[in-house]
mmCIF file of C-alpha atoms in Angstrom:
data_model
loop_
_atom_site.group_PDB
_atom_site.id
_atom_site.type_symbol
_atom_site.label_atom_id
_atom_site.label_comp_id
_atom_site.label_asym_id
_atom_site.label_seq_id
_atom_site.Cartn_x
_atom_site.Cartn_y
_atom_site.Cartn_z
ATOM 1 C CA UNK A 4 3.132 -17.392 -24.224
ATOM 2 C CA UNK A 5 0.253 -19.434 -24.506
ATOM 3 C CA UNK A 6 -2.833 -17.816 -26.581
ATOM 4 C CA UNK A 7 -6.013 -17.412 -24.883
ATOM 5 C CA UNK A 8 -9.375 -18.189 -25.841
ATOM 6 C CA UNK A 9 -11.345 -15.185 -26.732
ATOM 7 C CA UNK A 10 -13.893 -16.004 -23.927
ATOM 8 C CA UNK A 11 -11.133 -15.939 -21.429
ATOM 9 C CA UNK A 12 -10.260 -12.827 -22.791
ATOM 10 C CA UNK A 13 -13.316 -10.839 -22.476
ATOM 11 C CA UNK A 14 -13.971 -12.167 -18.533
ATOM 12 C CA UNK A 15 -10.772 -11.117 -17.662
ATOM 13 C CA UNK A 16 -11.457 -8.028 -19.658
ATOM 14 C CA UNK A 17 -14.725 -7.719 -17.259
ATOM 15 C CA UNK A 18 -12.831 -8.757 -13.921
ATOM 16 C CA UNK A 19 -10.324 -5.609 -14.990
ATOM 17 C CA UNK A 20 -13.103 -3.304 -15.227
ATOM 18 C CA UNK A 21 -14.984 -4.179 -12.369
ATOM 19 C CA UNK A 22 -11.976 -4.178 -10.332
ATOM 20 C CA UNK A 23 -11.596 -0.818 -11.291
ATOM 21 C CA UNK A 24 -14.922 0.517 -10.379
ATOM 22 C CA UNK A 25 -14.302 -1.312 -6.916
ATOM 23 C CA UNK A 26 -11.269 0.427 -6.421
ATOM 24 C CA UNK A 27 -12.544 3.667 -7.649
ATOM 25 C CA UNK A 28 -15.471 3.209 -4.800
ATOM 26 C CA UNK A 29 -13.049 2.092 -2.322
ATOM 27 C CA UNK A 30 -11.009 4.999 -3.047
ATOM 28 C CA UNK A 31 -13.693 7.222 -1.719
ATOM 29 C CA UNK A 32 -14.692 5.122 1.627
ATOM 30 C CA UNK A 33 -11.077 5.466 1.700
ATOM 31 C CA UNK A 34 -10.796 9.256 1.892
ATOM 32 C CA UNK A 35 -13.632 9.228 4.230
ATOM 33 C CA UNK A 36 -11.641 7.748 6.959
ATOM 34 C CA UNK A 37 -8.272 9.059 6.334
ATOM 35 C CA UNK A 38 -10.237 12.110 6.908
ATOM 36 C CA UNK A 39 -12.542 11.305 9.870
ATOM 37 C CA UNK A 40 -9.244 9.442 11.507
ATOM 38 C CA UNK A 41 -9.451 10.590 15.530
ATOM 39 C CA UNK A 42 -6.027 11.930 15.179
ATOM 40 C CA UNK A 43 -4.556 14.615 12.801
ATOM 41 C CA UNK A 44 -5.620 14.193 9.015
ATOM 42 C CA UNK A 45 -2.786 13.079 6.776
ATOM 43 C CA UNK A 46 -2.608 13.315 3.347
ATOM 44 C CA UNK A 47 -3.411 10.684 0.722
ATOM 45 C CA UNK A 48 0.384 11.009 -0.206
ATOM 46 C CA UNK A 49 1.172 11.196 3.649
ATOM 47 C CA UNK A 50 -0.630 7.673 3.754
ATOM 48 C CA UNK A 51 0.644 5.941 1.201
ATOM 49 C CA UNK A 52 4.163 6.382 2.794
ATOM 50 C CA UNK A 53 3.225 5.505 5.986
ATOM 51 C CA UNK A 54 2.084 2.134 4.355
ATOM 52 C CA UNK A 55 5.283 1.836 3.056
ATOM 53 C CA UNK A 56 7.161 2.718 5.785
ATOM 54 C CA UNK A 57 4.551 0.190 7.936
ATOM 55 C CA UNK A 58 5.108 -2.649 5.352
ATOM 56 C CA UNK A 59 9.306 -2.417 5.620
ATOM 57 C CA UNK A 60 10.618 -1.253 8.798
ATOM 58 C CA UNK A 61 13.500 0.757 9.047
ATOM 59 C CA UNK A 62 13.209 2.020 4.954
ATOM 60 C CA UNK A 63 15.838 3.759 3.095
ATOM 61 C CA UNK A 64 14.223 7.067 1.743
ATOM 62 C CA UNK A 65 15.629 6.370 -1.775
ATOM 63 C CA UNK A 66 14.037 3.216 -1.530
ATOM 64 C CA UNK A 67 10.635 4.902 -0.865
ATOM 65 C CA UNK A 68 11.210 7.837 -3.610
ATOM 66 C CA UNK A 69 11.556 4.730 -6.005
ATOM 67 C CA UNK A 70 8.363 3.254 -4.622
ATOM 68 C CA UNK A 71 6.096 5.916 -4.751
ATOM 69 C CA UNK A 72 7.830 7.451 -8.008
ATOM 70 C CA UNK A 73 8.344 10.646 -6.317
ATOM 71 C CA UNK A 74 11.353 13.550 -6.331
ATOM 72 C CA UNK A 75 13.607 13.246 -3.095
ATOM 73 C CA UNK A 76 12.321 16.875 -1.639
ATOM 74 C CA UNK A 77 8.607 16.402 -2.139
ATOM 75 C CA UNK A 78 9.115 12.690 0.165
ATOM 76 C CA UNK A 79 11.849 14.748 2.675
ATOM 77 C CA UNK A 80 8.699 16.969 3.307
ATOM 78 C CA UNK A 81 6.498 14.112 3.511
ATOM 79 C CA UNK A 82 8.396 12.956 6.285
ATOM 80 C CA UNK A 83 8.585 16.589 7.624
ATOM 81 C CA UNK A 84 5.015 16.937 7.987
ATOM 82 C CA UNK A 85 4.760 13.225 9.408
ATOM 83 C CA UNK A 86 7.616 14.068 12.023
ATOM 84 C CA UNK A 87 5.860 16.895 13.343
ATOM 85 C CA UNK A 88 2.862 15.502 13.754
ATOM 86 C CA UNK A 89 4.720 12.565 15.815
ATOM 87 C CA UNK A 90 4.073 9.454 13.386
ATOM 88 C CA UNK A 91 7.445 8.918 11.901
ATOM 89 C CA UNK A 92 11.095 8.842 12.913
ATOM 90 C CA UNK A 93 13.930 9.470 10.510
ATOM 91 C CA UNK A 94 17.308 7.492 11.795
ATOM 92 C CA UNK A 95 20.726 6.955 10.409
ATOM 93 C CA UNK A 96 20.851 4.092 8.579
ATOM 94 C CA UNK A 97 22.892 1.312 9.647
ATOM 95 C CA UNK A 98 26.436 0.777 7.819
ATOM 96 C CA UNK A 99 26.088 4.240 5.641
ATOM 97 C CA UNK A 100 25.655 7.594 7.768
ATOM 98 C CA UNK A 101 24.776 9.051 4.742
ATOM 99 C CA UNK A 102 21.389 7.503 4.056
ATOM 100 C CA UNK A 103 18.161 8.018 6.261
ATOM 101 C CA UNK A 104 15.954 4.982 6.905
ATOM 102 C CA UNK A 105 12.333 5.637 8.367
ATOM 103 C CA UNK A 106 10.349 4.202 11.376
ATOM 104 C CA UNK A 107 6.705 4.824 12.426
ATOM 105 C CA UNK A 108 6.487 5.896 16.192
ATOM 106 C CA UNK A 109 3.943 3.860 18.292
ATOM 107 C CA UNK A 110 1.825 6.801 17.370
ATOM 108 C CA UNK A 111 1.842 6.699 13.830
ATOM 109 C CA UNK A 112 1.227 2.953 14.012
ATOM 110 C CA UNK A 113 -2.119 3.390 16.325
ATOM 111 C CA UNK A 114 -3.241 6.259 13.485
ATOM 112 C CA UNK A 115 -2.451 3.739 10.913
ATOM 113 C CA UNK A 116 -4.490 1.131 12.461
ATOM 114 C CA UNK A 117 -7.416 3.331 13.447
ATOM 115 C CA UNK A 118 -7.880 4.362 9.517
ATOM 116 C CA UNK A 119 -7.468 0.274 9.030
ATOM 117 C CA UNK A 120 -9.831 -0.755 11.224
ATOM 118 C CA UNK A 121 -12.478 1.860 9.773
ATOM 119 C CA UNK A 122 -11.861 0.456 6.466
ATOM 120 C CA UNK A 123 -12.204 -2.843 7.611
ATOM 121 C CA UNK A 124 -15.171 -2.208 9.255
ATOM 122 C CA UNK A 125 -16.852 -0.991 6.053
ATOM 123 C CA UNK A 126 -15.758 -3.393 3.927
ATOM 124 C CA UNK A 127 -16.767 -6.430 6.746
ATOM 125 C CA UNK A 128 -20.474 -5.134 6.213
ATOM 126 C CA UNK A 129 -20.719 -5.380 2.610
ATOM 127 C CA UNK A 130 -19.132 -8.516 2.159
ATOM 128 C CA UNK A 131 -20.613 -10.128 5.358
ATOM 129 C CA UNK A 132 -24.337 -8.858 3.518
ATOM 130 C CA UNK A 133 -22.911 -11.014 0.349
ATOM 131 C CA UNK A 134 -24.322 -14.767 0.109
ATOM 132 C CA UNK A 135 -21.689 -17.394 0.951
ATOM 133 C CA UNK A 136 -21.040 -18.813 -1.229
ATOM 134 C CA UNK A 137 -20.327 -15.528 -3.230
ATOM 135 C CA UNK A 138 -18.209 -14.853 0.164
ATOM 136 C CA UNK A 139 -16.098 -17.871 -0.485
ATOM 137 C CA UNK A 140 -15.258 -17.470 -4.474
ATOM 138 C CA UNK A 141 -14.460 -13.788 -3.309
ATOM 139 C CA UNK A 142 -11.737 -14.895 -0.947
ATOM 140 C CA UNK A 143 -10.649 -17.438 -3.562
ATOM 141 C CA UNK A 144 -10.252 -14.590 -6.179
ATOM 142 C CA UNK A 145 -8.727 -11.661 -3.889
ATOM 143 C CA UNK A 146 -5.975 -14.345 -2.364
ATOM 144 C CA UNK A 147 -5.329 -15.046 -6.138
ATOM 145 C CA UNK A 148 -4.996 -11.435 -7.294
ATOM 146 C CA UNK A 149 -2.708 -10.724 -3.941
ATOM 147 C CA UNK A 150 -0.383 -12.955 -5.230
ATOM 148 C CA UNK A 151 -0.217 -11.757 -9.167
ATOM 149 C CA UNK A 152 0.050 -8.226 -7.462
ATOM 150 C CA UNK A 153 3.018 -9.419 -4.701
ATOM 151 C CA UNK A 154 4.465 -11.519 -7.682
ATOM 152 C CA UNK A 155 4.902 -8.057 -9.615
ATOM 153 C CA UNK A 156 5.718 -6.040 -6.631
ATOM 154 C CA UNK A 157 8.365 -8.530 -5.535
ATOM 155 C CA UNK A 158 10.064 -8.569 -9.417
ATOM 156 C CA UNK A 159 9.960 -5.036 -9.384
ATOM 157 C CA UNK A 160 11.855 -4.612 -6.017
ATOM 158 C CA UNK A 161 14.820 -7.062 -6.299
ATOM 159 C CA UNK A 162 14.882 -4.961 -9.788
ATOM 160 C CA UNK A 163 15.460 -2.190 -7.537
ATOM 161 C CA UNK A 164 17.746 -3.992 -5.231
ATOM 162 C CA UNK A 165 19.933 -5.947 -7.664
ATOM 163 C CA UNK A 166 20.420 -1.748 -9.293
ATOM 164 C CA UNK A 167 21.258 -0.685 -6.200
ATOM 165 C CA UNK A 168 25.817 0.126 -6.058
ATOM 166 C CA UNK A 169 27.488 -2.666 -4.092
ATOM 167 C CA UNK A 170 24.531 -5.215 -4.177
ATOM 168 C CA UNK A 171 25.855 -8.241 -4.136
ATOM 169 C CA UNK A 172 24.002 -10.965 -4.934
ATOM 170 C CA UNK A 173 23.104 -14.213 -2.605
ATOM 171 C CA UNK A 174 25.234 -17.151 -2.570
#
């Protein structure tokens, strides 16, 4: 691994914790919305594995325990609460009758976006108030870190994949 210049070091040391104070700020515009959503209120948990469930169609729930790191009975009554309120479906999954793999309903999906386009709708007025070409080395460095992030995310589920009895790999 290559060294790196002390310099680089301490900007990317900076970039870290501003990051973090971004997220920490988005976090609460965040929680504002989730919570002033026109529908029910769901959970910050509740959220997250609608995401999930958004981002991969049809999702085995031991796939999504794995992804959110959580115990098998606190996501079955995850999905509980999200089933009664009408924004997710639990289905057989294809191939293994044994397995469950989850669906948002057309409902959950409007919810969804109607706590996206909130959030989108704050974040469009600070960055729109931003000079351009601020604007422009923003987009440069967010596209940048989505792709470290995805990177990561992607290594860490074919981890999960390749771990998972009777994967077999691609040809």
């Amino acid at each position: 691994m290559p060294t790196r210049h002390p310099t680089t070091r301490r900007f990317s040391r900076e970039a870290t914790r501003s990051a973090g104070d971004i997220v920490e700020h988005l976090d609460v515009m965040w929680e504002h919305a989730r919570e002033s959503a026109a529908l029910a209120p769901v959970s910050a948990s509740q959220l997250r594995l609608m995401y999930l469930v958004d981002r991969s169609e049809g999702i085995r729930m031991r796939t999504v325990c794995t992804r959110l790191s959580t115990a098998a009975p606190s996501v079955t009554r995850m999905c509980d609460r999200l089933q009664a309120t009408g924004f997710l479906e639990r289905l057989p999954c294809p191939g293994n009758g044994r397995e469950v793999t989850l669906r948002l309903t057309p409902e959950g999906r409007t919810h969804l976006q109607s706590i996206r386009d909130q959030r989108e709708d704050a974040l469009h007025h600070a960055i729109d108030a931003l000079p351009q070409p601020e604007r422009r080395a923003l987009a440069k460095g967010l596209a940048g870190l989505h792709a470290q992030l995805t990177a990561a995310a992607g290594a860490g589920a074919e981890a999960e994949e390749e771990s998972r009895p009777g994967f077999v790999p691609a040809a």
